[in-house]
Every structure is written in C-alpha cells, then in structure tokens.
Short mmCIF file of C-alpha atoms in Angstrom, two decimals:
data_model
loop_
_atom_site.label_atom_id
_atom_site.label_comp_id
_atom_site.label_asym_id
_atom_site.label_seq_id
_atom_site.Cartn_x
_atom_site.Cartn_y
_atom_site.Cartn_z
CA MET O 21 -0.01 -0.25 0.24
CA PRO O 22 1.55 3.27 -0.72
CA HIS O 23 2.25 5.51 2.23
CA PRO O 24 2.07 9.39 2.58
CA GLN O 25 4.71 9.83 5.04
CA SER O 26 6.67 7.86 4.08
CA THR O 27 9.58 10.84 3.71
CA ALA O 28 8.72 11.56 7.26
CA GLY O 29 12.26 10.74 8.26
CA PRO O 30 15.11 10.50 7.96
CA VAL O 31 15.65 8.81 11.33
CA THR O 32 19.44 7.41 12.83
CA VAL O 33 19.35 4.81 14.23
CA PHE O 34 22.64 4.60 16.87
CA VAL O 35 24.65 1.73 17.67
CA CYS O 36 26.01 0.25 20.34
CA MET O 37 29.35 -0.30 19.89
CA THR O 38 30.42 -1.76 23.29
CA CYS O 39 27.28 -3.60 24.60
CA ARG O 40 28.31 -6.78 25.71
CA HIS O 41 25.12 -9.68 25.52
CA ALA O 42 25.00 -11.06 29.15
CA ASP O 43 25.17 -14.75 27.52
CA ASP O 44 28.93 -13.66 26.31
CA ALA O 45 32.82 -13.80 28.10
CA ALA O 46 34.05 -11.17 29.55
CA GLU O 47 36.16 -10.82 26.63
CA ALA O 48 34.18 -12.04 23.89
CA GLN O 49 35.69 -10.04 20.17
CA PRO O 50 34.08 -8.45 18.33
CA ARG O 51 31.28 -7.53 21.55
CA ALA O 52 27.90 -8.04 20.70
CA GLY O 53 27.11 -4.98 19.76
CA ALA O 54 29.77 -4.74 17.25
CA ARG O 55 28.12 -7.77 16.23
CA LEU O 56 24.68 -6.68 15.58
CA ALA O 57 26.01 -2.92 14.19
CA ALA O 58 27.99 -4.97 11.45
CA THR O 59 24.41 -6.15 10.18
CA LEU O 60 23.03 -2.56 10.22
CA THR O 61 23.21 -0.99 6.87
CA SER O 62 22.19 2.90 5.64
CA LEU O 63 19.24 2.62 3.77
CA GLU O 64 16.80 5.47 2.18
CA GLY O 65 15.30 7.60 4.86
CA VAL O 66 17.27 5.63 7.50
CA GLU O 67 20.28 6.04 8.45
CA VAL O 68 22.81 4.74 11.17
CA ARG O 69 25.24 5.49 13.22
CA GLU O 70 27.99 3.95 15.56
CA VAL O 71 28.49 5.80 18.96
CA GLU O 72 29.98 3.74 22.30
CA CYS O 73 27.30 4.13 24.84
CA LEU O 74 23.63 5.09 25.32
CA ALA O 75 24.23 4.01 29.47
CA ASN O 76 22.01 0.71 29.67
CA CYS O 77 24.82 -1.17 29.98
CA LYS O 78 23.35 -3.99 31.60
CA ARG O 79 21.26 -4.09 29.28
CA GLY O 80 22.42 -3.76 25.99
CA PRO O 81 22.69 -4.33 23.53
CA SER O 82 21.42 -1.29 22.60
CA VAL O 83 19.83 0.93 20.26
CA ALA O 84 18.23 4.17 19.88
CA MET O 85 16.48 6.19 17.08
CA ALA O 86 15.05 9.11 16.65
CA ARG O 87 14.13 11.44 13.76
CA PRO O 88 13.51 15.09 13.87
CA GLY O 89 10.31 16.33 15.34
CA GLY O 90 9.78 12.44 15.87
CA TRP O 91 9.92 10.53 19.29
CA SER O 92 13.40 9.58 20.34
CA TYR O 93 13.20 5.63 21.12
CA VAL O 94 16.01 3.31 23.30
CA PHE O 95 15.54 -0.31 23.47
CA GLY O 96 17.69 -2.91 25.00
CA ASN O 97 17.92 -6.96 25.82
CA LEU O 98 18.85 -6.95 21.56
CA ALA O 99 20.97 -10.36 19.95
CA PRO O 100 23.37 -9.88 17.45
CA THR O 101 20.82 -10.69 15.15
CA ASP O 102 17.85 -8.23 15.05
CA GLY O 103 19.52 -6.17 13.25
CA ALA O 104 16.61 -6.81 10.61
CA ALA O 105 13.64 -5.58 13.14
CA VAL O 106 16.08 -2.47 14.61
CA MET O 107 15.90 -1.69 10.63
CA GLU O 108 12.18 -2.49 10.43
CA GLY O 109 11.85 -0.65 13.34
CA ALA O 110 13.33 2.21 12.38
CA GLN O 111 11.63 2.80 8.73
CA LEU O 112 7.66 2.08 10.97
CA LEU O 113 8.91 5.09 12.78
CA ALA O 114 10.73 6.69 9.48
CA ARG O 115 6.68 7.01 7.83
CA SER O 116 4.96 7.12 10.27
CA ALA O 117 2.75 9.99 10.54
CA ASP O 118 2.33 11.45 14.03
CA GLY O 119 6.31 11.14 14.61
CA LEU O 120 5.62 7.18 16.97
CA MET O 121 6.31 4.66 15.69
CA PRO O 122 3.46 2.56 16.08
CA TRP O 123 3.19 -0.86 18.35
CA ARG O 124 1.01 -2.44 15.61
CA GLY O 125 3.39 -4.32 13.55
CA ARG O 126 6.16 -3.57 14.99
CA PRO O 127 8.69 -6.31 15.73
CA GLU O 128 8.65 -8.86 18.55
CA PRO O 129 12.52 -7.91 19.74
CA LEU O 130 11.27 -3.78 19.88
CA LYS O 131 7.97 -5.05 21.91
CA ARG O 132 9.61 -6.82 24.14
CA GLY O 133 13.18 -4.75 24.35
CA LEU O 134 11.22 -1.57 25.15
CA ILE O 135 13.27 0.23 27.16
CA ALA O 136 12.13 3.88 27.18
CA ARG O 137 11.03 6.81 24.73
CA ILE O 138 11.04 10.51 24.89
CA PRO O 139 8.38 13.23 22.90
CA PRO O 140 10.06 16.03 20.55
CA LEU O 141 10.74 19.02 21.90
CA PRO O 142 8.63 21.96 22.44
CA GLY O 143 7.69 23.10 18.69
CA ALA O 144 10.36 20.85 16.71
CA SER O 145 9.51 20.24 13.29
CA ALA O 146 9.05 16.28 11.66
CA MET I 28 32.00 30.84 38.90
CA PRO I 29 30.52 32.98 34.87
CA HIS I 30 29.81 30.33 32.76
CA PRO I 31 29.56 31.77 28.73
CA GLN I 32 27.66 28.78 28.07
CA SER I 33 24.49 29.86 29.62
CA THR I 34 22.12 30.60 27.70
CA ALA I 35 23.18 26.88 25.30
CA GLY I 36 19.69 25.57 26.62
CA PRO I 37 17.25 26.07 26.26
CA VAL I 38 15.72 22.44 27.81
CA THR I 39 13.26 20.62 28.35
CA VAL I 40 11.59 18.56 31.61
CA PHE I 41 9.25 15.40 30.98
CA VAL I 42 8.03 14.17 33.81
CA CYS I 43 6.12 10.64 33.83
CA MET I 44 3.07 11.84 36.19
CA THR I 45 2.00 8.24 35.36
CA CYS I 46 4.88 6.35 37.03
CA ARG I 47 4.01 3.88 40.34
CA HIS I 48 7.10 3.47 42.90
CA ALA I 49 8.19 0.76 43.56
CA ASP I 50 6.93 0.89 47.48
CA ASP I 51 3.79 2.66 46.78
CA ALA I 52 0.94 0.78 46.76
CA ALA I 53 -1.05 -0.20 43.61
CA GLU I 54 -3.80 1.92 44.34
CA ALA I 55 -2.01 5.27 46.08
CA GLN I 56 -2.71 8.43 44.41
CA PRO I 57 -1.43 10.31 43.60
CA ARG I 58 1.36 8.48 42.11
CA ALA I 59 4.65 8.85 43.11
CA GLY I 60 5.65 10.52 39.17
CA ALA I 61 2.69 12.79 40.17
CA ARG I 62 3.72 13.08 43.31
CA LEU I 63 6.57 14.07 42.05
CA ALA I 64 6.01 16.60 39.56
CA ALA I 65 4.58 19.05 41.47
CA THR I 66 7.92 19.37 43.13
CA LEU I 67 9.25 20.86 39.44
CA THR I 68 8.66 24.26 38.05
CA SER I 69 10.07 25.80 34.81
CA LEU I 70 12.67 28.74 35.57
CA GLU I 71 14.73 29.73 33.24
CA GLY I 72 16.43 27.71 30.10
CA VAL I 73 14.25 24.85 31.50
CA GLU I 74 10.76 24.72 30.59
CA VAL I 75 8.25 21.58 32.31
CA ARG I 76 6.28 18.76 30.64
CA GLU I 77 3.94 16.58 32.20
CA VAL I 78 4.08 13.58 30.24
CA GLU I 79 1.43 10.23 30.11
CA CYS I 80 4.08 7.23 29.80
CA LEU I 81 7.81 7.72 28.74
CA ALA I 82 7.60 3.68 29.05
CA ASN I 83 9.91 3.65 31.46
CA CYS I 84 6.88 2.05 34.07
CA LYS I 85 9.28 -0.44 35.45
CA ARG I 86 12.02 1.67 36.91
CA GLY I 87 9.27 4.90 37.90
CA PRO I 88 9.65 7.61 38.16
CA SER I 89 11.48 8.74 35.71
CA VAL I 90 12.30 12.16 33.60
CA ALA I 91 13.72 12.47 30.28
CA MET I 92 15.37 16.36 29.69
CA ALA I 93 16.71 17.06 25.98
CA ARG I 94 17.72 20.00 24.35
CA PRO I 95 17.53 21.51 20.80
CA GLY I 96 21.63 20.09 19.28
CA GLY I 97 22.36 18.34 22.28
CA TRP I 98 22.37 14.58 23.67
CA SER I 99 18.80 13.39 25.63
CA TYR I 100 18.88 11.51 28.89
CA VAL I 101 16.18 9.57 30.49
CA PHE I 102 16.32 8.72 34.49
CA GLY I 103 14.50 6.36 36.56
CA ASN I 104 13.77 5.73 40.54
CA LEU I 105 13.71 7.99 41.07
CA ALA I 106 12.26 9.71 44.85
CA PRO I 107 8.83 11.69 44.14
CA THR I 108 11.49 14.15 46.30
CA ASP I 109 14.25 13.71 44.33
CA GLY I 110 12.73 17.37 42.03
CA ALA I 111 15.89 19.99 44.00
CA ALA I 112 18.08 17.41 41.47
CA VAL I 113 16.12 16.33 38.53
CA MET I 114 16.14 20.66 38.05
CA GLU I 115 19.92 20.92 38.99
CA GLY I 116 20.71 18.49 36.03
CA ALA I 117 18.33 20.38 33.99
CA GLN I 118 20.28 22.72 34.17
CA LEU I 119 24.00 21.78 34.38
CA LEU I 120 22.34 20.04 30.36
CA ALA I 121 21.27 23.26 29.75
CA ARG I 122 24.66 25.35 30.08
CA SER I 123 26.89 22.20 28.79
CA ALA I 124 29.44 23.74 26.54
CA ASP I 125 29.40 20.26 23.91
CA GLY I 126 25.51 18.95 24.60
CA LEU I 127 26.70 16.67 27.17
CA MET I 128 25.51 16.64 30.69
CA PRO I 129 28.14 16.50 32.88
CA TRP I 130 29.05 13.06 35.83
CA ARG I 131 31.31 16.26 37.49
CA GLY I 132 29.33 17.88 40.09
CA ARG I 133 25.85 15.32 38.65
CA PRO I 134 23.51 15.24 41.03
CA GLU I 135 23.39 11.85 42.81
CA PRO I 136 19.37 10.61 41.76
CA LEU I 137 20.49 11.08 38.10
CA LYS I 138 23.85 9.51 38.47
CA ARG I 139 22.91 6.07 40.13
CA GLY I 140 19.19 6.69 38.69
CA LEU I 141 20.38 7.15 35.08
CA ILE I 142 18.49 4.07 32.13
CA ALA I 143 19.92 5.88 28.99
CA ARG I 144 21.10 8.35 27.28
CA ILE I 145 21.02 9.14 23.00
CA PRO I 146 22.75 11.06 21.53
CA PRO I 147 22.33 14.27 19.55
CA LEU I 148 20.15 14.12 15.72
CA PRO I 149 23.04 14.56 12.93
CA GLY I 150 23.23 18.54 11.95
CA ALA I 151 21.01 19.36 14.61
CA SER I 152 22.01 22.46 16.35
CA ALA I 153 22.44 23.84 19.53
#
C-alpha cells in the first residue's frame, strides 16, 4: 500500500558498539553490540551511526533511534541477530505520520526490548 | 563562576505523571510520578512538561530531558523528593558547552538513576 508519509524521516539509528550480551564471556570479541552493528546498513530514510555508549549497559545490546520532530526510542536486551528487526522498526518510525513508532506491526524484539521513549522537543518540526 | 554557555539551552524536562514507585500501594494516589511533578517548576532555560508515559514503567518514577543539538537523557528509580536534583541536572545540561550533562557535579539521583542517553541528531544545532 502506498504510504503518503513515507518521507517523513529521516531516522537516525544509533547502535552501541561496546555493549556486551549477558551470555557473552567478559572478553569475547567482537562484542555483541559490534556484531549487531555489523548487520545494520543505512537505507533510504534511515541512517546508521555507531556510538560508544548509550548508558544502557546492563541491558545491552542497545540501539536508540530518533527523527526530527518525532519521538526518540531506546531498545535493549537485543540479540546480535536482531538487525533486520531494528531496521524494520526504524522504517516504521520514518514513515509514521504522528512521529510515534506504531506498536502494531512493530517487530517483537522492539516490543519486549523497549527501554524508554522521549517525546519530541516543543516546537520541533518533522 | 560566570559561565559563558549559560544560555545554551533551553532544556525540556518531561516528567511522567503515571509512574508508580516500587514501594507504593497499587492504588496509591497521587502517584509517585505526579508527586514528583508537583515539585518541578519551570525556570529560566528549563521548561517542564508533564507526560503520560516514557515507557520506563518498571523503573519509575521517570523523567527525560533534552535540548536542541544536545544529548537526551532518561532517568528512573527517582523519589518524589528528587525534584531539586532533577532541576539541578537540567540546568547542568542547559549550560553544557558540548551538549552532554557533565558527570562531575551531577546530583546523585541522576547518577544512580541513569537509564539511557541518546546522542543529538546529525546536523542538529544547539
């Protein structure tokens, strides 16, 4: 179905490179966050940025995503194999008419892994 | 000490009105989040907005804060009496030259209650 808000983004996905997974050995390399990051590829309307810390260390691997004029999201307890779910969620956010990521249709890892969300700043435009 | 970046803000503090505290009875009214919100008053460079949910429900009471071109923060496990600490942290963020809330001098509830932080969007200006 064509979506009139398909260009509402762009969304930026911030992926933490230093997150460990609870099941990983302390010195396992590459870290779970870096393994997740390696599966994320920028696509139309979604830019991926690797970052060092989202301060969600106890519940990693972690990503955050945000867009101008929209809500910002933090997700945790992800698996290194959740890259496709992350990008699918980012596209949902990019295409959202109200700046919220819809719950319906949201990939499961972004439902059970929701850590927090932040409203857009007052006066921000999409 | 005069601070040349004292007008770098403005910061918006989002306070969740529906958060419960772990020690509260299920039906206690007003809720812990609303009790915290009642102690927050907008001041120069810091605007307070009451919101319904920051999706940090298991670790409430919760606040988030953000500013144009700066990092966004989520704090949880706060007490209804932490209002002064919240506003002090918001002022630190408003005055920050690099858009980060400094760790040094940050009130203790915003150290132990840090849930996550999100970088500014690419190209965003303070």
